Coordinates of C-alpha atoms in Angstrom, one line a residue:
X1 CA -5.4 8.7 21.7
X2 CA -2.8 9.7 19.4
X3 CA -3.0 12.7 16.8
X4 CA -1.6 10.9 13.3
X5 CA -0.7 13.3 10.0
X6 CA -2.6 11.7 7.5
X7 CA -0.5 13.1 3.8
X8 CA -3.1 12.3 0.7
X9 CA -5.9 12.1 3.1
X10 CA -8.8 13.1 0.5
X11 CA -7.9 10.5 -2.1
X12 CA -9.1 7.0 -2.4
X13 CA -7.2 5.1 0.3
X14 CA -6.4 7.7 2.3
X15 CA -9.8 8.7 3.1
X16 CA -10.9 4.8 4.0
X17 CA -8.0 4.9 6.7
X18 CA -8.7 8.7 7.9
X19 CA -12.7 6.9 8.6
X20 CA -10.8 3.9 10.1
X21 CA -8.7 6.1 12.6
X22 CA -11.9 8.0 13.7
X23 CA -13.8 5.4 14.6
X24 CA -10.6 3.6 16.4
X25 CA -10.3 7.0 18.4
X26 CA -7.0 8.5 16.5
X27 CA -6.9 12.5 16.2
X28 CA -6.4 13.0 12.3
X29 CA -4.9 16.1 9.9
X30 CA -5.5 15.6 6.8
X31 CA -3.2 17.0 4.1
X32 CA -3.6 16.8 0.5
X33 CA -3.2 19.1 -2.4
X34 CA -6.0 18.2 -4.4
X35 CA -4.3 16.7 -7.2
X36 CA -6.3 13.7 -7.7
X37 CA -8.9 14.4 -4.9
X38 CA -11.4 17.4 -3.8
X39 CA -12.6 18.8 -0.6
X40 CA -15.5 17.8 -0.5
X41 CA -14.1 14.0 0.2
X42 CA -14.2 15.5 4.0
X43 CA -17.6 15.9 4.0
X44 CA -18.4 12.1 3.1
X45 CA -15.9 11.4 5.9
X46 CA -17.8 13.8 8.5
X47 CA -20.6 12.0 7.2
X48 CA -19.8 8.5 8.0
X49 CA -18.0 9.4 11.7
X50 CA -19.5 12.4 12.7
X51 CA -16.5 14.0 13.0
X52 CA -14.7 16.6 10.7
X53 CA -11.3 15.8 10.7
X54 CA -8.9 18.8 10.3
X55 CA -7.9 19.5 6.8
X56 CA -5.1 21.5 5.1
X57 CA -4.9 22.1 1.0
X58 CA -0.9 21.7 1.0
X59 CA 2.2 20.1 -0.8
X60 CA 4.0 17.9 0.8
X61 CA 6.6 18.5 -1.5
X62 CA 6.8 21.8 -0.2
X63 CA 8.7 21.5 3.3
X64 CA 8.0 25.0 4.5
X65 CA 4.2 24.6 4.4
X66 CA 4.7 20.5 5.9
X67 CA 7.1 22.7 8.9
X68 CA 4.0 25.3 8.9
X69 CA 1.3 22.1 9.8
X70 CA 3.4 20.1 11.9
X71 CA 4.5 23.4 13.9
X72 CA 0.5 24.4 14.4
X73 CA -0.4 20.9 15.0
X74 CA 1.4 20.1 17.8
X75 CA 2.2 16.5 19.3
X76 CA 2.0 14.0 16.0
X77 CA 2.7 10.8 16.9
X78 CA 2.7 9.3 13.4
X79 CA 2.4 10.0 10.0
X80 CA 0.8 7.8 7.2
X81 CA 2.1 8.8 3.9
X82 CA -0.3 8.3 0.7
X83 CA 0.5 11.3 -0.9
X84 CA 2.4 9.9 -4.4
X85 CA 1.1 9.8 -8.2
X86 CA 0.1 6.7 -8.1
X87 CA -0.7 5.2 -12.2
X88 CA 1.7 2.7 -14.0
X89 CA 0.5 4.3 -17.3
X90 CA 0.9 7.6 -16.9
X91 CA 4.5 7.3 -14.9
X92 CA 5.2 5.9 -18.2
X93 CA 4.6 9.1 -20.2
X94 CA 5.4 11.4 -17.2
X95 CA 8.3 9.2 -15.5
X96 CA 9.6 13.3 -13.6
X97 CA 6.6 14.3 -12.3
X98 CA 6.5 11.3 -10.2
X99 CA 10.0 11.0 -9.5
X100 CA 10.0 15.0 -7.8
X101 CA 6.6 14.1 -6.6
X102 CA 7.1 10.6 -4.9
X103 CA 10.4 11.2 -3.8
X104 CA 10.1 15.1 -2.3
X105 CA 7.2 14.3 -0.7
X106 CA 8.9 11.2 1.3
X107 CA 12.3 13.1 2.2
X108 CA 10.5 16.4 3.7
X109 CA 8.6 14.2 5.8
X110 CA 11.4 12.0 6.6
X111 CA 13.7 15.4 7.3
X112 CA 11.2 17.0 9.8
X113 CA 10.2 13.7 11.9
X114 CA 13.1 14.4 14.4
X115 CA 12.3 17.9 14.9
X116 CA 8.5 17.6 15.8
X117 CA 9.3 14.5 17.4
X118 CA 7.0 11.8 15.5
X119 CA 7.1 8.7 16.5
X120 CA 6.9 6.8 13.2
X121 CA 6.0 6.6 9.6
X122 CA 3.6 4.1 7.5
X123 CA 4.5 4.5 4.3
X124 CA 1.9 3.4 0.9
X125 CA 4.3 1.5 -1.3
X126 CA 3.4 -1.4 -3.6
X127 CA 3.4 -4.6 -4.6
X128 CA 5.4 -3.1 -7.9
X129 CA 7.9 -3.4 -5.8
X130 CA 8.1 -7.1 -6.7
X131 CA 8.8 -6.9 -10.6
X132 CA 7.8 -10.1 -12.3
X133 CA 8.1 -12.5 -9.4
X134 CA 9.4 -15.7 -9.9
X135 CA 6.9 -17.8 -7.9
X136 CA 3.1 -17.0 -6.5
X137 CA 2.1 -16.2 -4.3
X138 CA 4.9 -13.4 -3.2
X139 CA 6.2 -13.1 0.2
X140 CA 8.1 -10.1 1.7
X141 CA 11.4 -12.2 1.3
X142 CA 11.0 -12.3 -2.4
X143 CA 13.6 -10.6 -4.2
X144 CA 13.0 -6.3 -5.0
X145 CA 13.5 -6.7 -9.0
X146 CA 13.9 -4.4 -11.4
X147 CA 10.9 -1.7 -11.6
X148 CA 8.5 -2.2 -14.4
X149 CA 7.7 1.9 -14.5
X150 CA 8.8 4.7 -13.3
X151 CA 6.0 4.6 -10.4
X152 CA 7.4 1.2 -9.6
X153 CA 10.5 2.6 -9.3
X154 CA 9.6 5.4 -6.8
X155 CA 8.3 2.4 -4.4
X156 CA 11.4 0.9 -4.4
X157 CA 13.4 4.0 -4.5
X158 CA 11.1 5.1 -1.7
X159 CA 11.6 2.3 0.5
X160 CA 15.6 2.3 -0.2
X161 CA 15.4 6.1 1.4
X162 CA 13.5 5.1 4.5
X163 CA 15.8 2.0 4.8
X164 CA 18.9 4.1 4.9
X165 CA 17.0 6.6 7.0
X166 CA 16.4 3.9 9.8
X167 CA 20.0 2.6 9.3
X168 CA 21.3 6.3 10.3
X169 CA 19.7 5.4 14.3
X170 CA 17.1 8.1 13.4
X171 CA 14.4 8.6 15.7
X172 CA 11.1 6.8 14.7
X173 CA 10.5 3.7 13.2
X174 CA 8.5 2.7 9.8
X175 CA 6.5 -0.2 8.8
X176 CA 6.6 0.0 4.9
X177 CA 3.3 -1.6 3.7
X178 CA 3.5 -3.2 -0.3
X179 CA -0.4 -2.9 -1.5
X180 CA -1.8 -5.4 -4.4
X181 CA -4.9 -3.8 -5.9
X182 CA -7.3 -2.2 -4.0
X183 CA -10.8 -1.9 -5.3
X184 CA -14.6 -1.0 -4.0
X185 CA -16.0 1.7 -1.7
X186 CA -16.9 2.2 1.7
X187 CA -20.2 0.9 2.2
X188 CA -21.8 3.9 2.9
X189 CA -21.6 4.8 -0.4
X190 CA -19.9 8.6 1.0
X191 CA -16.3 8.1 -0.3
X192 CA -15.0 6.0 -2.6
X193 CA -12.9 6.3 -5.6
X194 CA -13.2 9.2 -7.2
X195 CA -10.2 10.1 -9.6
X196 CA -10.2 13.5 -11.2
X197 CA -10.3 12.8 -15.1
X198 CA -10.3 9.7 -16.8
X199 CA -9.6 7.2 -14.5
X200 CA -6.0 5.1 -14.6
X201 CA -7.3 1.8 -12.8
X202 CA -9.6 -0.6 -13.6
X203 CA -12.7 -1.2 -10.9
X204 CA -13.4 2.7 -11.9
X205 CA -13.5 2.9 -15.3
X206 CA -15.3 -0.7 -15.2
X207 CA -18.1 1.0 -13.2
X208 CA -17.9 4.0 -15.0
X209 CA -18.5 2.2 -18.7
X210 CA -21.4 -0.2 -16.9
X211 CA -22.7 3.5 -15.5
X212 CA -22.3 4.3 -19.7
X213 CA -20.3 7.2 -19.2
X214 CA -17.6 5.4 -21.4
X215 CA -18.3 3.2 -24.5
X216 CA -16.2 0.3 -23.3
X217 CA -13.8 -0.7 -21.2
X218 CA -10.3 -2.0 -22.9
X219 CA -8.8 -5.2 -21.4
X220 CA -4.9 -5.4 -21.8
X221 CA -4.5 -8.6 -23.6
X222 CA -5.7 -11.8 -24.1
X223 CA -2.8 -13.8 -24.7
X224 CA -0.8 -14.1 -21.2
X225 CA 0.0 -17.5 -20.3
X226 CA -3.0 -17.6 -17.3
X227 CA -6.5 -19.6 -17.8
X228 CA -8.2 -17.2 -19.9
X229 CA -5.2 -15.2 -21.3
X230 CA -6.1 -11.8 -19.3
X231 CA -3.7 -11.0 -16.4
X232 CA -4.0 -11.9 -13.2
X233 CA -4.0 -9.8 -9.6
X234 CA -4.9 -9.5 -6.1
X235 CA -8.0 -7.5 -5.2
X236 CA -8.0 -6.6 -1.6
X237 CA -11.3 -4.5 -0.1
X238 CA -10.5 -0.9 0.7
X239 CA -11.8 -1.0 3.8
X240 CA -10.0 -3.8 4.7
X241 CA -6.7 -2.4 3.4
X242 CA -7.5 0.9 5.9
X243 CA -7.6 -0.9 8.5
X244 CA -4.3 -2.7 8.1
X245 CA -3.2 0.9 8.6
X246 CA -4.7 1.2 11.7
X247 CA -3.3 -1.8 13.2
X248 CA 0.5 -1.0 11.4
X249 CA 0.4 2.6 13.5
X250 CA -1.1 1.0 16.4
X251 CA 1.5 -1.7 16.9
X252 CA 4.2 1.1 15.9
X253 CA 3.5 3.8 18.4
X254 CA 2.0 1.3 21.4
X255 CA 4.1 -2.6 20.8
X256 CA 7.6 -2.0 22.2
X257 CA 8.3 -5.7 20.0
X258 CA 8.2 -3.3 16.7
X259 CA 11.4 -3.2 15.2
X260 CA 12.7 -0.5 13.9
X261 CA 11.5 -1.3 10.2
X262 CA 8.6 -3.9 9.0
X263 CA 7.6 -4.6 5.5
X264 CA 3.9 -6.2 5.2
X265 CA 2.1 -7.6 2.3
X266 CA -1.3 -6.6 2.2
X267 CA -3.5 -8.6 0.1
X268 CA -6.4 -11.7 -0.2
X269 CA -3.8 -14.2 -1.2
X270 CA -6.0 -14.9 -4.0
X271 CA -5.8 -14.2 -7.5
X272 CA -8.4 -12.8 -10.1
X273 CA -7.9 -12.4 -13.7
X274 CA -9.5 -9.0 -15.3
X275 CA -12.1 -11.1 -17.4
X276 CA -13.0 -12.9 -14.1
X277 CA -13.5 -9.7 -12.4
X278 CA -15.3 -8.6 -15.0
X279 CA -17.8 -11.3 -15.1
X280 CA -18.2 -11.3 -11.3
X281 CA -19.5 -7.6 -11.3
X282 CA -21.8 -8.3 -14.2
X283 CA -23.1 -11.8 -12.0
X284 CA -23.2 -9.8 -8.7
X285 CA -24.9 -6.6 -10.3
X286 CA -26.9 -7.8 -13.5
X287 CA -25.1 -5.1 -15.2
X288 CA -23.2 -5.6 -18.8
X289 CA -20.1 -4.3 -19.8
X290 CA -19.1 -3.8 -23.4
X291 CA -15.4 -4.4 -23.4
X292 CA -12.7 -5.4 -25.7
X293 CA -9.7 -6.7 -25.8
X294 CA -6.6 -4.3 -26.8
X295 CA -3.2 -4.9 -27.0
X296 CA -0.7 -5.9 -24.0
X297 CA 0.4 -2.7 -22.5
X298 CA 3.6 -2.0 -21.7
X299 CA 4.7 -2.0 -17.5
X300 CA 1.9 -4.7 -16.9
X301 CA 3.0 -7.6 -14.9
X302 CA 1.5 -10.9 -16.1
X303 CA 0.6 -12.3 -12.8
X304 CA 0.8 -11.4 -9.2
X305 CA -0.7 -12.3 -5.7
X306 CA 0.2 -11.9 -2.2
X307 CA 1.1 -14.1 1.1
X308 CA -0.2 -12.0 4.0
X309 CA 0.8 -14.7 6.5
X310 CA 3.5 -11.9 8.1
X311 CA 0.2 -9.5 8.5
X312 CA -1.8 -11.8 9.5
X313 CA 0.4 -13.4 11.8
X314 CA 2.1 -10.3 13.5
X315 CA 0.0 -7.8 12.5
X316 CA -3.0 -9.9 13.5
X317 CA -4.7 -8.5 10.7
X318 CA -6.3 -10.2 7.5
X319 CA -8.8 -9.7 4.5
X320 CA -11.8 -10.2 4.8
X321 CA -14.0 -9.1 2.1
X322 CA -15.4 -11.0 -0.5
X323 CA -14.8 -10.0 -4.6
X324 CA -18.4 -10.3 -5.2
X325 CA -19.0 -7.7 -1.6
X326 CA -16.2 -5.6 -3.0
X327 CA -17.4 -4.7 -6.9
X328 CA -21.2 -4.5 -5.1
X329 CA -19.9 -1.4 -3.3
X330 CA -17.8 -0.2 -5.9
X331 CA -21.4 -0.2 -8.0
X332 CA -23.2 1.3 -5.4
X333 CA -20.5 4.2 -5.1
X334 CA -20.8 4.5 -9.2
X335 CA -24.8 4.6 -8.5
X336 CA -24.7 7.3 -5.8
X337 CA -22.3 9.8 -7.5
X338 CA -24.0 9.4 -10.5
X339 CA -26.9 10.6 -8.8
X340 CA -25.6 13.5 -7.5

């Protein structure tokens, strides 16, 4: 089986889909430069396989130690790139740190494919990429508006680079895969997520408030134009977003019908508003959470869902996790670090 370069492979996703290439036989180097992440991520992931993936504390922004890895690891076949700052908010406040982060990272990765001879590229974007869609739920064919953030922007400035880098008759292909919101843990209750700080999204510091290590969890209006005023988005399982990863490198180093650039939504094509997640976890856990509700805040889209048909048609993947499943694992990860 083929040996895949996993970039970001100790944060939140990234460790779901190094588990999910283990235990579908894939080879894995994990590189990550502890940023938002630690170490010891690996040793939930050895946990769950039984396997300790290789790991190098790197930059993937620095392209003489990404040369040094792909030179001493030889024969990747495929890279899947999560390593990017990742938090509307913050992007806001720190709009250059993510521009030289989410876009140095992409072209060193992109500059030394041809030389080691990878195959192809799966790259984390977002469903940011989509602005304020005009209709629900969003296809792939809606139209790339203007970013809401600077992290936003880096999506669709990231894509735009691969686009252009496929257009050149490199090499390797790319499937491009726009996320909606992922949320919960891996059931094990070994990774999950874990940011370093306070955290940026919601399922966390939701957990994190219930688990009382917060007062209460702020909600970002109350007065959208949506049933109960709070916005609205789609939560997809972790676990089932990893393994949408799986199946995007599989069909990209193995189906000769893979053009030379896919775009996939990945998502429930459902949508939840915050206060409905919010009540779900407190039905599915017994657990209150002291929240209020703050002002709008600025970069937040109103509403947004997905169509997966295109993955679930020619991906032959789909969702499958329920809301209620999801924030129960997400609880149970809050439970077990809190114990430790």
């Amino acid at each position: 089986m083929s040996k895949i370069l996993v970039t970001g492979g100790t944060g939140y996703i990234g460790s779901h889909t190094v588990v999910e290439l283990l235990e579908s036989g894939y080879e894995t180097v994990v590189v990550d430069n502890l940023s938002n992440s630690t170490a010891g991520v690996i040793n939930g992931i050895e946990g769950i396989t039984g396997i300790r993936p290789v790991f190098v504390k790197a930059d993937c922004t620095d392209k003489n130690a990404i040369h040094k890895i792909l030179k001493t690891e030889r024969n990747v076949m495929g890279i899947i790139h999560f390593a990017a700052s990742k938090s509307v908010g913050e992007s806001l406040s720190k709009p250059l740190t993510y521009y030289r982060n989410n876009i140095d990272s992409l072209l060193t990765l992109l500059e030394l494919m041809p030389e080691f001879n990878v195959k192809g590229l799966v790259f984390s974007s977002s469903c940011t990429v989509y602005g304020r869609p005009d209709l629900m739920p969003v296809g792939e064919d809606a139209p790339v508006k203007k970013a809401e953030s600077p992290y936003g922007n880096t999506k669709q400035i990231g894509e735009e680079i691969i686009r252009d880098a496929i257009g050149s008759d490199v090499s390797y292909k790319s499937i491009i895969l726009r996320y909606f919101n992922p949320i919960g843990a891996h059931p094990s209750a070994k990774i999950g997520e874990l940011p370093n700080g306070v955290p940026q999204n919601l399922v966390p510091f939701l957990t994190q408030t219930a688990a009382g290590i917060h007062k209460e969890l702020r909600v970002f209006g109350d007065d959208y134009s949506t049933p109960d005023g709070s916005c609205i988005r789609d939560y997809i399982n972790v676990v089932d977003l990893a393994k949408a990863h799986v199946t995007a490198i599989g069909r990209m180093l193995e189906n000769s019908d893979c053009k030379p650039l896919e775009y996939y939504n990945l998502g429930t094509g459902k949508g939840f508003s915050v206060l409905e997640l919010i009540h779900t976890f407190e039905n599915v856990t017994g657990v209150k959470v002291p929240y209020k509700i703050a002002g709008r805040r600025v970069g937040d889209i109103e509403q947004i869902w997905a169509d997966p048909r295109r993955a679930n048609e020619i991906l032959g993947w789909k969702a499958v996790e329920t809301l209620e499943n999801t924030l129960r694992s997400a609880w149970k990860w809050q439970q077990a670090i809190s114990n430790l």
